[in-house]
Each structure stands twice: as structure tokens, then as C-alpha cells.
Amino acid sequence: MNPPVIAILECTKQFRRTVAVKHLSLHVQPGTVYGLVGDNGAGKTTTIQMMLGLFPPTKGTVQVLGLDPIADGVAIKKRIGYVSENREMYEWMTVSEIIWFVKQFYPHWNDALVEKLQKDMELPAKTKIKHLSRGTRAKLALLLAMGHEPELLILDEPSSGLDPLVRREILEQVINLIQQEGRTVFFSSHLLDEVERVADHVGILCEGRLLMDMPLDELKDKKRRIRVAWDGAIPDTRHLVQVELLESAGREASFLTQNFSEDLLTQFESLKPVSVQVEALSLEDIFIHSVQAAKRRVS
Amino acid sequence: MLIQIDPSNGIPIFQQIIQQVKYKIAGGIVQPGEQLPSVRQLASQLRVNPNTVAKAYTELEREKVVITRRGMGCFVAETPVVIRKQEKIKIVSALFDRCLTEAFHLHLPWEDVETLFQERLKSIMQRSQS
């Protein structure tokens, strides 16, 4: 296997009394699109900022493109693109001024690509950044992160606070980028249907811990909902293995399994149900169940 | 070929693509020998990860629904789709069960379900003949 583009090993990051990230380990393989999801305050931005070398982890190691984000900061920044959550830019510059300005930092800047993106995303060359709408700013920030054709693109909440039209445009540009061989994208998001569209690999972060880290397809194969109906009262189901009762109402109960196989269904037979249905879960369902279960365990 | 996907309905996106390509072929909207959009085109059109589209195409090829000609693209197979009959029955039964469960929960009388089935069958047979 190729060396991972991002390798985080047993990382903990503490800010004074707050532990933002706990024993986090994750690897991102080249050419994959990794979606990091988590609720607010789960530690997504902290994780990204450690990858960028904005601060060192309290414990553990972080490597990006095989390099140390702090010691080799400049070397890494030449090869990655980054869009921060707040999309900070020099407000007093115009669109073409900032493109020119950013270009100076990179020996390999693709003018043709930037021109094309500027045209496709309809960015007004002469407008000052402070006068741009939120959506246009987001598109400009993405363009600035892509001009040097980075091997790795890191996006922190690329579509938060944006309208559906702009979200769609941004998604299209990101998809165009991954069409190019070997490009890796790491993004955080809480728009789960977007993650479901573009991610190959998903990590679920909750209170600084990684609850789940696996290919999206595998995640969807394993986690299923089993909906069972009886023609009378619901029998006792506490003895069932590998399934967890999610909810029940009237004659119906639904169960969640973390590791689905057809064999699991045989145990329901003795309970004489009238119907047993296995349902696929959306990433949103998976996310909500895992985070709720994790929070229950803590409290 | 226009495909609609719904990322929030739970069914993995590559399976939604497979299902719809099969429906399009069964319904005659895409015909044997016809070229399918490239992975790149379909990924952009659906705004999904190209790996997902590639996975759907690989699976369709494995089931011999489509064939890939090197350097030319992906085409609908000329020969009728070979899926084991048992497999076909399994897929369709699962779908029937879903319908029937819905009908049951909606208290739709079984006679109505039967009539409805006949009607739908007739209409789809007409469409596939024309």
C-alpha cells in the first residue's frame, strides 16, 4: 500500500482544561476523499489545524505527505490547498489582486486553470472582497486553494452557511478535482447527504474521539436497521444478540445492528413475527445513532 | 440517460445507479449496444464521487449488463442480461415484499393490490413493446 497522505497517530490536543481531541488515530490513503463528520465542538477544526501545523498536538504525532506539519510547514503548504471555515482573505483587495497575490507564493501556479475556474464560477475580477457575497467569497477561497493544483485539498466545512446553488457549484468543483488522478481531499462537514455523495471514507468524531473510521460502503453494509412487526404485543427481545432495540410502538419494533449478516435474522424466527425487514441506513441515521449511543455511554 | 439519486434514502449510491441503469435498459430507454456516459460525465452530472460511478459500472459489467470496450467506453450488452434466475427472483421478491408491507400498513385490500399489479404489469408491457 502507498504511504498515507495523512497519518495521525494517538493524538491528543488539550487547550488549558479543555481536551479537544483524544487519542485520535486516522490515516488517509492517496486518491481518496475522506469526510470527517461530527457535531459542533467534536474536534473537527482542531484536527484540521493540527494537520496544517498551526499548533502541535499535546501528545501523539501528525504527518502530512510524510512530513511534519510544523518542522516542514513551508514544504507542505506548497503541496496542499486549504479553505478555512471562515474563509479569511484580505478584505481590501479585489478578486484579481488577491489571485495575483496568492500566485506569488507558488512556483507552480496554473493560470489557465484559474482563469477557467474564475469564469465557471463567475467571479467578478474588479470587485473588492469586502463587497462579495458569502457564496462568492466561498468560491473565491476555493479557487485560491486550487490554483497551484495541490496534491491534497483540505476543506473545513466547505458548504456551511451557503445556499444550495453555491453548495452545488462548490461540490462540482471538488468532484472535478477528484477526477484528476491521485488527488486527495480531506473535508469536514455536517451536511451528511453531501458527505454521502462524495466521500469514499468516513470518520465520525464525537467529543474528540473517533467513533468510526471506515470506507463508506463498508459502513453502510454493516449498519442496518431491522424492522419487525408482530400481530400482537411485542415479545421480550432482550435475549437477542448483536441487535439493539432502537424504538418500538404498537406492534412494531426497530433494531439497529452494528454488524449485519443474514444469520442475524434467524434469531427473530422463534419470536414469530409477521414481517422482518432489513433497511439500509442513510449516513445521517448512522451518524445520529452513533453519536447518541456514545453520549449515553458517557453520561 | 437521466439518473436520479437520493443520498438520504439509505440505499448506497452505487446501488441506486445500478438499479436505475437496469430499469432504463428494461424499459427500453437505453438500448442494447448503446453507449453509456463515461464515469467522468456521470459523476459530474450526478455530483457524486467518480469512484462510486466506477464501482456501479464494474458491478454492471460483472453481471454482464454492460461491456467495457477498452478506450471506447461502456456499452449496454447486446446479449440479454444473464443473471441467475434464482438471483432475479430474490431481487424482485424483496421489492414485492416492500410494496406488500406498505399496502398492508395502509390497509389497502389485497384484491386492490392484485388489480393494481395487473394494471402496472399491463402498462409496463405495453411500454416495453413499443
Tab-separated table of C-alpha atoms in Angstrom:
chain	number	residue	atom	x	y	z
A	1	MET	CA	0.000	0.000	0.000
A	2	ASN	CA	1.114	3.558	-0.693
A	3	PRO	CA	2.209	5.650	2.259
A	4	PRO	CA	-0.780	7.559	3.651
A	5	VAL	CA	-1.235	11.209	2.717
A	6	ILE	CA	-2.289	11.998	6.248
A	7	ALA	CA	-1.218	9.912	9.223
A	8	ILE	CA	-2.408	10.867	12.677
A	9	LEU	CA	-1.277	8.604	15.467
A	10	GLU	CA	-2.641	8.649	19.014
A	11	CYS	CA	-3.113	12.406	19.012
A	12	THR	CA	-4.413	14.313	21.967
A	13	LYS	CA	-4.796	18.061	21.966
A	14	GLN	CA	-5.509	19.955	25.103
A	15	PHE	CA	-6.218	23.683	25.344
A	16	ARG	CA	-5.850	24.631	29.003
A	17	ARG	CA	-8.522	22.478	30.660
A	18	THR	CA	-10.374	21.516	27.503
A	19	VAL	CA	-9.394	18.339	25.752
A	20	ALA	CA	-10.362	18.965	22.119
A	21	VAL	CA	-9.111	15.708	20.623
A	22	LYS	CA	-8.486	12.433	22.456
A	23	HIS	CA	-6.272	9.559	21.290
A	24	LEU	CA	-7.130	10.222	17.691
A	25	SER	CA	-5.648	7.955	15.046
A	26	LEU	CA	-6.554	8.187	11.393
A	27	HIS	CA	-4.968	7.505	8.037
A	28	VAL	CA	-5.940	8.929	4.685
A	29	GLN	CA	-4.838	6.968	1.619
A	30	PRO	CA	-3.809	8.770	-1.575
A	31	GLY	CA	-6.626	9.324	-4.055
A	32	THR	CA	-9.407	9.048	-1.506
A	33	VAL	CA	-11.978	11.548	-0.427
A	34	TYR	CA	-12.157	11.485	3.345
A	35	GLY	CA	-15.192	13.052	5.010
A	36	LEU	CA	-14.847	13.890	8.687
A	37	VAL	CA	-18.212	14.384	10.297
A	38	GLY	CA	-19.094	15.412	13.803
A	39	ASP	CA	-21.340	17.733	15.741
A	40	ASN	CA	-20.239	21.218	16.708
A	41	GLY	CA	-17.304	21.096	19.090
A	42	ALA	CA	-16.456	17.484	18.206
A	43	GLY	CA	-12.870	18.454	17.346
A	44	LYS	CA	-13.009	18.630	13.536
A	45	THR	CA	-11.366	22.023	13.211
A	46	THR	CA	-8.726	21.181	15.824
A	47	THR	CA	-7.858	18.041	13.842
A	48	ILE	CA	-7.525	20.046	10.634
A	49	GLN	CA	-5.477	22.763	12.299
A	50	MET	CA	-3.011	20.168	13.605
A	51	MET	CA	-2.655	18.838	10.066
A	52	LEU	CA	-1.788	22.343	8.923
A	53	GLY	CA	0.780	22.749	11.668
A	54	LEU	CA	-0.987	25.680	13.333
A	55	PHE	CA	-0.110	24.064	16.665
A	56	PRO	CA	1.478	20.789	17.742
A	57	PRO	CA	-0.559	18.025	19.357
A	58	THR	CA	-0.156	17.733	23.124
A	59	LYS	CA	0.595	14.037	22.628
A	60	GLY	CA	0.987	11.837	19.572
A	61	THR	CA	2.196	12.551	16.040
A	62	VAL	CA	0.786	14.067	12.875
A	63	GLN	CA	2.273	13.578	9.428
A	64	VAL	CA	1.060	15.102	6.182
A	65	LEU	CA	2.566	13.908	2.881
A	66	GLY	CA	5.134	12.092	5.017
A	67	LEU	CA	6.298	15.357	6.560
A	68	ASP	CA	5.964	17.053	9.925
A	69	PRO	CA	3.453	19.920	9.626
A	70	ILE	CA	5.452	22.139	11.976
A	71	ALA	CA	9.068	21.428	11.017
A	72	ASP	CA	8.294	21.162	7.284
A	73	GLY	CA	5.473	23.698	7.197
A	74	VAL	CA	6.618	25.505	4.047
A	75	ALA	CA	7.238	22.325	2.072
A	76	ILE	CA	3.794	21.020	2.980
A	77	LYS	CA	1.973	24.267	2.222
A	78	LYS	CA	3.336	24.244	-1.333
A	79	ARG	CA	1.674	20.899	-1.928
A	80	ILE	CA	-1.664	21.321	-0.190
A	81	GLY	CA	-4.649	23.610	-0.612
A	82	TYR	CA	-6.717	24.725	2.334
A	83	VAL	CA	-10.002	26.516	2.777
A	84	SER	CA	-10.733	27.528	6.351
A	85	GLU	CA	-14.169	27.591	7.843
A	86	ASN	CA	-14.259	31.392	7.941
A	87	ARG	CA	-12.586	31.880	4.549
A	88	GLU	CA	-10.390	34.748	5.761
A	89	MET	CA	-8.946	36.925	2.982
A	90	TYR	CA	-7.606	40.466	2.671
A	91	GLU	CA	-10.820	42.438	2.532
A	92	TRP	CA	-9.358	45.464	0.736
A	93	MET	CA	-8.071	43.502	-2.254
A	94	THR	CA	-10.075	42.963	-5.405
A	95	VAL	CA	-10.611	39.472	-6.768
A	96	SER	CA	-7.878	39.783	-9.380
A	97	GLU	CA	-5.499	41.381	-6.887
A	98	ILE	CA	-5.811	38.525	-4.435
A	99	ILE	CA	-5.383	35.951	-7.189
A	100	TRP	CA	-2.174	37.725	-8.234
A	101	PHE	CA	-1.067	37.986	-4.600
A	102	VAL	CA	-1.608	34.319	-3.766
A	103	LYS	CA	0.036	33.234	-7.027
A	104	GLN	CA	3.341	34.781	-5.858
A	105	PHE	CA	3.676	32.140	-3.145
A	106	TYR	CA	3.612	29.214	-5.523
A	107	PRO	CA	6.253	28.294	-8.097
A	108	HIS	CA	3.706	26.178	-9.948
A	109	TRP	CA	0.544	28.164	-10.468
A	110	ASN	CA	-1.830	27.120	-13.203
A	111	ASP	CA	-3.033	30.357	-14.814
A	112	ALA	CA	-5.197	28.578	-17.351
A	113	LEU	CA	-6.991	26.582	-14.637
A	114	VAL	CA	-7.520	29.670	-12.513
A	115	GLU	CA	-8.902	31.603	-15.462
A	116	LYS	CA	-11.265	28.767	-16.226
A	117	LEU	CA	-12.428	28.485	-12.617
A	118	GLN	CA	-12.876	32.232	-12.388
A	119	LYS	CA	-15.077	32.132	-15.464
A	120	ASP	CA	-17.008	28.998	-14.488
A	121	MET	CA	-17.755	30.304	-11.015
A	122	GLU	CA	-18.478	33.825	-12.323
A	123	LEU	CA	-16.092	35.662	-10.032
A	124	PRO	CA	-16.084	39.436	-10.707
A	125	ALA	CA	-12.427	40.468	-11.233
A	126	LYS	CA	-12.698	44.081	-10.133
A	127	THR	CA	-14.868	43.747	-7.038
A	128	LYS	CA	-13.294	44.181	-3.620
A	129	ILE	CA	-13.502	41.153	-1.354
A	130	LYS	CA	-15.366	43.075	1.344
A	131	HIS	CA	-18.185	43.627	-1.175
A	132	LEU	CA	-18.542	39.983	-2.169
A	133	SER	CA	-21.491	37.890	-1.077
A	134	ARG	CA	-20.845	34.957	1.220
A	135	GLY	CA	-21.285	32.493	-1.636
A	136	THR	CA	-18.891	34.316	-3.948
A	137	ARG	CA	-16.305	34.535	-1.164
A	138	ALA	CA	-16.559	30.783	-0.663
A	139	LYS	CA	-15.998	30.166	-4.362
A	140	LEU	CA	-13.040	32.554	-4.414
A	141	ALA	CA	-11.498	30.843	-1.382
A	142	LEU	CA	-11.806	27.511	-3.155
A	143	LEU	CA	-10.201	28.898	-6.312
A	144	LEU	CA	-7.270	30.277	-4.304
A	145	ALA	CA	-6.773	26.866	-2.719
A	146	MET	CA	-6.785	25.093	-6.073
A	147	GLY	CA	-4.630	27.345	-8.269
A	148	HIS	CA	-1.384	25.525	-7.531
A	149	GLU	CA	-3.024	22.144	-8.206
A	150	PRO	CA	-2.442	20.726	-4.738
A	151	GLU	CA	-1.960	17.013	-4.125
A	152	LEU	CA	-4.122	17.334	-1.054
A	153	LEU	CA	-7.056	19.670	-0.614
A	154	ILE	CA	-8.262	20.299	2.924
A	155	LEU	CA	-11.660	21.886	3.358
A	156	ASP	CA	-13.081	22.853	6.718
A	157	GLU	CA	-16.872	22.957	6.422
A	158	PRO	CA	-16.784	23.947	2.734
A	159	SER	CA	-20.508	24.472	2.481
A	160	SER	CA	-21.579	25.740	5.865
A	161	GLY	CA	-23.806	28.774	5.646
A	162	LEU	CA	-24.109	28.635	1.870
A	163	ASP	CA	-27.223	28.482	-0.252
A	164	PRO	CA	-27.966	25.335	-2.273
A	165	LEU	CA	-26.841	26.879	-5.570
A	166	VAL	CA	-23.390	27.744	-4.295
A	167	ARG	CA	-23.112	24.426	-2.474
A	168	ARG	CA	-23.791	22.678	-5.731
A	169	GLU	CA	-21.130	24.705	-7.579
A	170	ILE	CA	-18.560	24.004	-4.893
A	171	LEU	CA	-19.386	20.316	-4.928
A	172	GLU	CA	-18.990	20.255	-8.714
A	173	GLN	CA	-15.550	21.840	-8.498
A	174	VAL	CA	-14.459	19.384	-5.836
A	175	ILE	CA	-15.678	16.499	-7.992
A	176	ASN	CA	-13.792	17.880	-10.986
A	177	LEU	CA	-10.710	17.949	-8.834
A	178	ILE	CA	-11.012	14.355	-7.725
A	179	GLN	CA	-11.476	13.267	-11.311
A	180	GLN	CA	-7.795	14.049	-11.669
A	181	GLU	CA	-5.652	11.075	-10.865
A	182	GLY	CA	-4.187	10.811	-7.412
A	183	ARG	CA	-5.761	13.870	-5.808
A	184	THR	CA	-6.759	13.512	-2.212
A	185	VAL	CA	-9.442	15.518	-0.485
A	186	PHE	CA	-9.998	15.778	3.244
A	187	PHE	CA	-13.078	17.690	4.319
A	188	SER	CA	-15.161	18.202	7.391
A	189	SER	CA	-18.865	18.707	7.181
A	190	HIS	CA	-22.133	18.241	8.884
A	191	LEU	CA	-24.125	18.163	5.683
A	192	LEU	CA	-24.381	14.449	5.598
A	193	ASP	CA	-26.000	13.901	2.237
A	194	GLU	CA	-23.116	15.807	0.727
A	195	VAL	CA	-20.635	13.569	2.501
A	196	GLU	CA	-22.594	10.583	1.269
A	197	ARG	CA	-22.266	11.817	-2.312
A	198	VAL	CA	-18.556	12.451	-2.379
A	199	ALA	CA	-16.736	10.621	0.386
A	200	ASP	CA	-15.042	7.234	-0.079
A	201	HIS	CA	-14.120	7.054	3.539
A	202	VAL	CA	-15.903	8.465	6.559
A	203	GLY	CA	-14.755	9.303	10.057
A	204	ILE	CA	-17.273	10.127	12.772
A	205	LEU	CA	-15.921	12.330	15.509
A	206	CYS	CA	-17.690	12.894	18.818
A	207	GLU	CA	-16.292	14.777	21.783
A	208	GLY	CA	-12.764	14.484	20.465
A	209	ARG	CA	-12.895	10.749	19.835
A	210	LEU	CA	-13.159	8.961	16.539
A	211	LEU	CA	-16.212	6.702	16.889
A	212	MET	CA	-15.930	5.218	13.453
A	213	ASP	CA	-13.424	5.245	10.646
A	214	MET	CA	-14.079	3.115	7.591
A	215	PRO	CA	-14.959	3.095	3.904
A	216	LEU	CA	-18.461	4.434	3.364
A	217	ASP	CA	-19.596	1.256	1.582
A	218	GLU	CA	-18.458	-0.919	4.452
A	219	LEU	CA	-20.182	1.352	6.936
A	220	LYS	CA	-23.430	1.049	5.004
A	221	ASP	CA	-23.116	-2.723	4.666
A	222	LYS	CA	-22.612	-3.290	8.356
A	223	LYS	CA	-25.016	-0.884	9.963
A	224	ARG	CA	-28.591	-1.793	9.244
A	225	ARG	CA	-31.966	-1.258	10.747
A	226	ILE	CA	-34.194	-4.280	11.192
A	227	ARG	CA	-37.883	-3.514	11.402
A	228	VAL	CA	-40.003	-6.280	12.870
A	229	ALA	CA	-43.767	-6.443	13.215
A	230	TRP	CA	-45.946	-8.850	15.168
A	231	ASP	CA	-49.669	-9.376	15.036
A	232	GLY	CA	-49.935	-8.965	18.782
A	233	ALA	CA	-47.858	-7.418	21.529
A	234	ILE	CA	-44.116	-7.171	21.109
A	235	PRO	CA	-42.416	-10.159	22.770
A	236	ASP	CA	-39.418	-9.900	25.038
A	237	THR	CA	-36.399	-9.215	22.847
A	238	ARG	CA	-33.719	-8.779	25.462
A	239	HIS	CA	-32.062	-12.102	24.684
A	240	LEU	CA	-31.369	-11.186	21.058
A	241	VAL	CA	-27.714	-10.823	20.200
A	242	GLN	CA	-25.922	-8.202	18.145
A	243	VAL	CA	-29.002	-6.090	17.815
A	244	GLU	CA	-30.020	-3.158	19.905
A	245	LEU	CA	-33.612	-2.061	20.326
A	246	LEU	CA	-33.989	1.391	18.851
A	247	GLU	CA	-37.642	2.085	19.318
A	248	SER	CA	-40.944	0.345	19.499
A	249	ALA	CA	-44.504	1.414	19.003
A	250	GLY	CA	-47.632	-0.706	18.970
A	251	ARG	CA	-46.794	-3.952	17.219
A	252	GLU	CA	-43.622	-2.792	15.617
A	253	ALA	CA	-40.088	-2.559	16.872
A	254	SER	CA	-36.940	-1.496	15.152
A	255	PHE	CA	-33.459	-2.692	15.944
A	256	LEU	CA	-30.041	-1.493	14.994
A	257	THR	CA	-27.168	-3.800	14.235
A	258	GLN	CA	-23.538	-2.810	14.007
A	259	ASN	CA	-22.511	-5.845	12.065
A	260	PHE	CA	-25.200	-7.136	9.747
A	261	SER	CA	-25.306	-10.623	8.282
A	262	GLU	CA	-28.247	-12.741	7.108
A	263	ASP	CA	-27.590	-15.093	10.046
A	264	LEU	CA	-28.687	-12.390	12.430
A	265	LEU	CA	-32.230	-12.687	11.118
A	266	THR	CA	-32.708	-16.322	12.122
A	267	GLN	CA	-32.905	-15.373	15.789
A	268	PHE	CA	-36.120	-13.478	15.119
A	269	GLU	CA	-37.909	-16.571	13.795
A	270	SER	CA	-38.642	-18.036	17.217
A	271	LEU	CA	-40.456	-14.811	18.089
A	272	LYS	CA	-42.960	-15.462	15.279
A	273	PRO	CA	-43.046	-12.045	13.664
A	274	VAL	CA	-45.366	-11.252	10.746
A	275	SER	CA	-42.678	-9.345	8.942
A	276	VAL	CA	-38.970	-8.723	9.213
A	277	GLN	CA	-37.445	-6.064	7.042
A	278	VAL	CA	-33.858	-5.052	6.733
A	279	GLU	CA	-33.344	-1.429	5.883
A	280	ALA	CA	-30.289	0.439	4.738
A	281	LEU	CA	-29.448	3.470	6.809
A	282	SER	CA	-28.500	6.842	5.481
A	283	LEU	CA	-25.282	8.348	6.748
A	284	GLU	CA	-27.421	10.774	8.691
A	285	ASP	CA	-29.122	7.923	10.571
A	286	ILE	CA	-25.789	6.232	11.194
A	287	PHE	CA	-24.302	9.455	12.460
A	288	ILE	CA	-27.166	10.242	14.805
A	289	HIS	CA	-27.297	6.723	16.276
A	290	SER	CA	-23.553	6.528	16.861
A	291	VAL	CA	-23.298	9.941	18.442
A	292	GLN	CA	-26.326	9.391	20.667
A	293	ALA	CA	-25.035	5.995	21.772
A	294	ALA	CA	-21.612	7.474	22.549
A	295	LYS	CA	-23.139	10.270	24.584
A	296	ARG	CA	-25.322	7.802	26.511
A	297	ARG	CA	-22.256	5.750	27.392
A	298	VAL	CA	-20.527	8.815	28.812
A	299	SER	CA	-23.425	10.070	30.902
B	1	MET	CA	-29.737	8.799	-19.830
B	2	LEU	CA	-31.014	10.694	-16.816
B	3	ILE	CA	-30.472	9.161	-13.437
B	4	GLN	CA	-31.893	10.479	-10.188
B	5	ILE	CA	-30.168	9.646	-6.974
B	6	ASP	CA	-31.182	10.364	-3.427
B	7	PRO	CA	-28.271	10.241	-0.992
B	8	SER	CA	-30.555	10.378	2.021
B	9	ASN	CA	-32.715	7.338	1.300
B	10	GLY	CA	-30.189	4.913	2.773
B	11	ILE	CA	-29.541	2.743	-0.276
B	12	PRO	CA	-25.862	3.077	-1.220
B	13	ILE	CA	-25.463	5.437	-4.178
B	14	PHE	CA	-23.653	2.884	-6.353
B	15	GLN	CA	-26.616	0.534	-5.912
B	16	GLN	CA	-29.047	3.286	-6.850
B	17	ILE	CA	-27.060	3.793	-10.058
B	18	ILE	CA	-27.022	0.051	-10.819
B	19	GLN	CA	-30.763	-0.230	-10.234
B	20	GLN	CA	-31.576	2.711	-12.430
B	21	VAL	CA	-29.340	1.632	-15.297
B	22	LYS	CA	-31.089	-1.740	-15.174
B	23	TYR	CA	-34.509	-0.069	-15.149
B	24	LYS	CA	-33.539	2.105	-18.108
B	25	ILE	CA	-32.460	-0.972	-20.030
B	26	ALA	CA	-35.540	-2.965	-19.022
B	27	GLY	CA	-37.743	-0.050	-20.049
B	28	GLY	CA	-36.017	0.341	-23.414
B	29	ILE	CA	-34.874	3.884	-22.622
B	30	VAL	CA	-31.328	2.709	-23.118
B	31	GLN	CA	-30.974	0.079	-25.829
B	32	PRO	CA	-28.577	-2.798	-26.427
B	33	GLY	CA	-25.335	-1.613	-27.979
B	34	GLU	CA	-25.906	1.946	-26.854
B	35	GLN	CA	-23.064	3.770	-25.161
B	36	LEU	CA	-23.429	4.842	-21.540
B	37	PRO	CA	-21.987	8.130	-20.320
B	38	SER	CA	-18.380	7.901	-19.163
B	39	VAL	CA	-17.613	7.612	-15.447
B	40	ARG	CA	-16.402	11.193	-15.521
B	41	GLN	CA	-19.536	12.520	-17.228
B	42	LEU	CA	-21.926	10.657	-14.975
B	43	ALA	CA	-20.010	11.660	-11.827
B	44	SER	CA	-20.236	15.316	-12.815
B	45	GLN	CA	-23.870	15.007	-13.815
B	46	LEU	CA	-24.892	13.361	-10.540
B	47	ARG	CA	-22.357	15.262	-8.438
B	48	VAL	CA	-21.044	12.105	-6.846
B	49	ASN	CA	-17.598	10.677	-6.338
B	50	PRO	CA	-16.317	9.146	-9.617
B	51	ASN	CA	-15.225	6.055	-7.676
B	52	THR	CA	-18.887	5.442	-6.868
B	53	VAL	CA	-19.851	5.532	-10.543
B	54	ALA	CA	-16.875	3.335	-11.437
B	55	LYS	CA	-17.982	0.846	-8.810
B	56	ALA	CA	-21.510	0.737	-10.242
B	57	TYR	CA	-20.146	0.189	-13.763
B	58	THR	CA	-17.803	-2.556	-12.595
B	59	GLU	CA	-20.694	-4.343	-10.928
B	60	LEU	CA	-22.896	-3.931	-14.035
B	61	GLU	CA	-20.074	-5.356	-16.086
B	62	ARG	CA	-19.632	-8.274	-13.718
B	63	GLU	CA	-23.333	-9.023	-14.136
B	64	LYS	CA	-22.828	-8.712	-17.902
B	65	VAL	CA	-25.401	-5.928	-18.204
B	66	VAL	CA	-22.803	-3.709	-19.840
B	67	ILE	CA	-19.493	-4.304	-21.547
B	68	THR	CA	-16.486	-2.055	-21.493
B	69	ARG	CA	-14.548	-1.701	-24.716
B	70	ARG	CA	-11.068	-0.550	-23.971
B	71	GLY	CA	-10.561	3.079	-24.897
B	72	MET	CA	-14.104	3.406	-26.208
B	73	GLY	CA	-16.287	3.332	-23.155
B	74	CYS	CA	-19.114	1.432	-21.638
B	75	PHE	CA	-21.909	-0.108	-23.734
B	76	VAL	CA	-25.171	-1.882	-22.990
B	77	ALA	CA	-24.660	-5.593	-23.679
B	78	GLU	CA	-26.122	-6.903	-26.956
B	79	THR	CA	-26.953	-10.269	-25.473
B	80	PRO	CA	-29.747	-10.430	-22.954
B	81	VAL	CA	-28.639	-9.907	-19.400
B	82	VAL	CA	-27.518	-13.110	-17.754
B	83	ILE	CA	-28.465	-13.122	-14.118
B	84	ARG	CA	-29.193	-16.427	-12.453
B	85	LYS	CA	-32.926	-16.939	-12.263
B	86	GLN	CA	-32.776	-17.588	-8.528
B	87	GLU	CA	-30.965	-14.305	-8.110
B	88	LYS	CA	-33.590	-12.483	-10.176
B	89	ILE	CA	-36.393	-13.964	-8.119
B	90	LYS	CA	-34.664	-12.948	-4.929
B	91	ILE	CA	-34.248	-9.336	-6.039
B	92	VAL	CA	-37.798	-8.997	-7.267
B	93	SER	CA	-39.331	-10.762	-4.232
B	94	ALA	CA	-37.623	-8.340	-1.905
B	95	LEU	CA	-39.136	-5.452	-3.833
B	96	PHE	CA	-42.572	-7.077	-3.831
B	97	ASP	CA	-42.355	-7.609	-0.093
B	98	ARG	CA	-41.677	-3.945	0.403
B	99	CYS	CA	-44.712	-2.984	-1.653
B	100	LEU	CA	-46.912	-5.508	0.058
B	101	THR	CA	-45.853	-4.397	3.514
B	102	GLU	CA	-46.675	-0.823	2.603
B	103	ALA	CA	-50.047	-1.907	1.247
B	104	PHE	CA	-50.708	-3.871	4.435
B	105	HIS	CA	-49.884	-0.916	6.644
B	106	LEU	CA	-52.049	1.335	4.502
B	107	HIS	CA	-54.938	-1.129	4.822
B	108	LEU	CA	-55.222	-1.424	1.069
B	109	PRO	CA	-57.379	-4.528	0.412
B	110	TRP	CA	-55.452	-7.422	-1.135
B	111	GLU	CA	-57.880	-7.522	-4.097
B	112	ASP	CA	-56.968	-3.930	-4.903
B	113	VAL	CA	-53.281	-4.795	-4.696
B	114	GLU	CA	-53.840	-7.596	-7.157
B	115	THR	CA	-55.754	-5.391	-9.605
B	116	LEU	CA	-53.102	-2.729	-9.276
B	117	PHE	CA	-50.381	-5.263	-10.008
B	118	GLN	CA	-52.167	-6.401	-13.170
B	119	GLU	CA	-52.620	-2.819	-14.281
B	120	ARG	CA	-48.983	-1.880	-13.732
B	121	LEU	CA	-47.832	-5.030	-15.449
B	122	LYS	CA	-50.006	-4.292	-18.469
B	123	SER	CA	-48.776	-0.721	-18.742
B	124	ILE	CA	-45.114	-1.672	-18.486
B	125	MET	CA	-45.575	-4.481	-21.025
B	126	GLN	CA	-47.076	-2.029	-23.485
B	127	ARG	CA	-44.215	0.382	-22.942
B	128	SER	CA	-41.516	-2.231	-23.421
B	129	GLN	CA	-43.121	-3.473	-26.631
B	130	SER	CA	-43.393	-0.094	-28.299
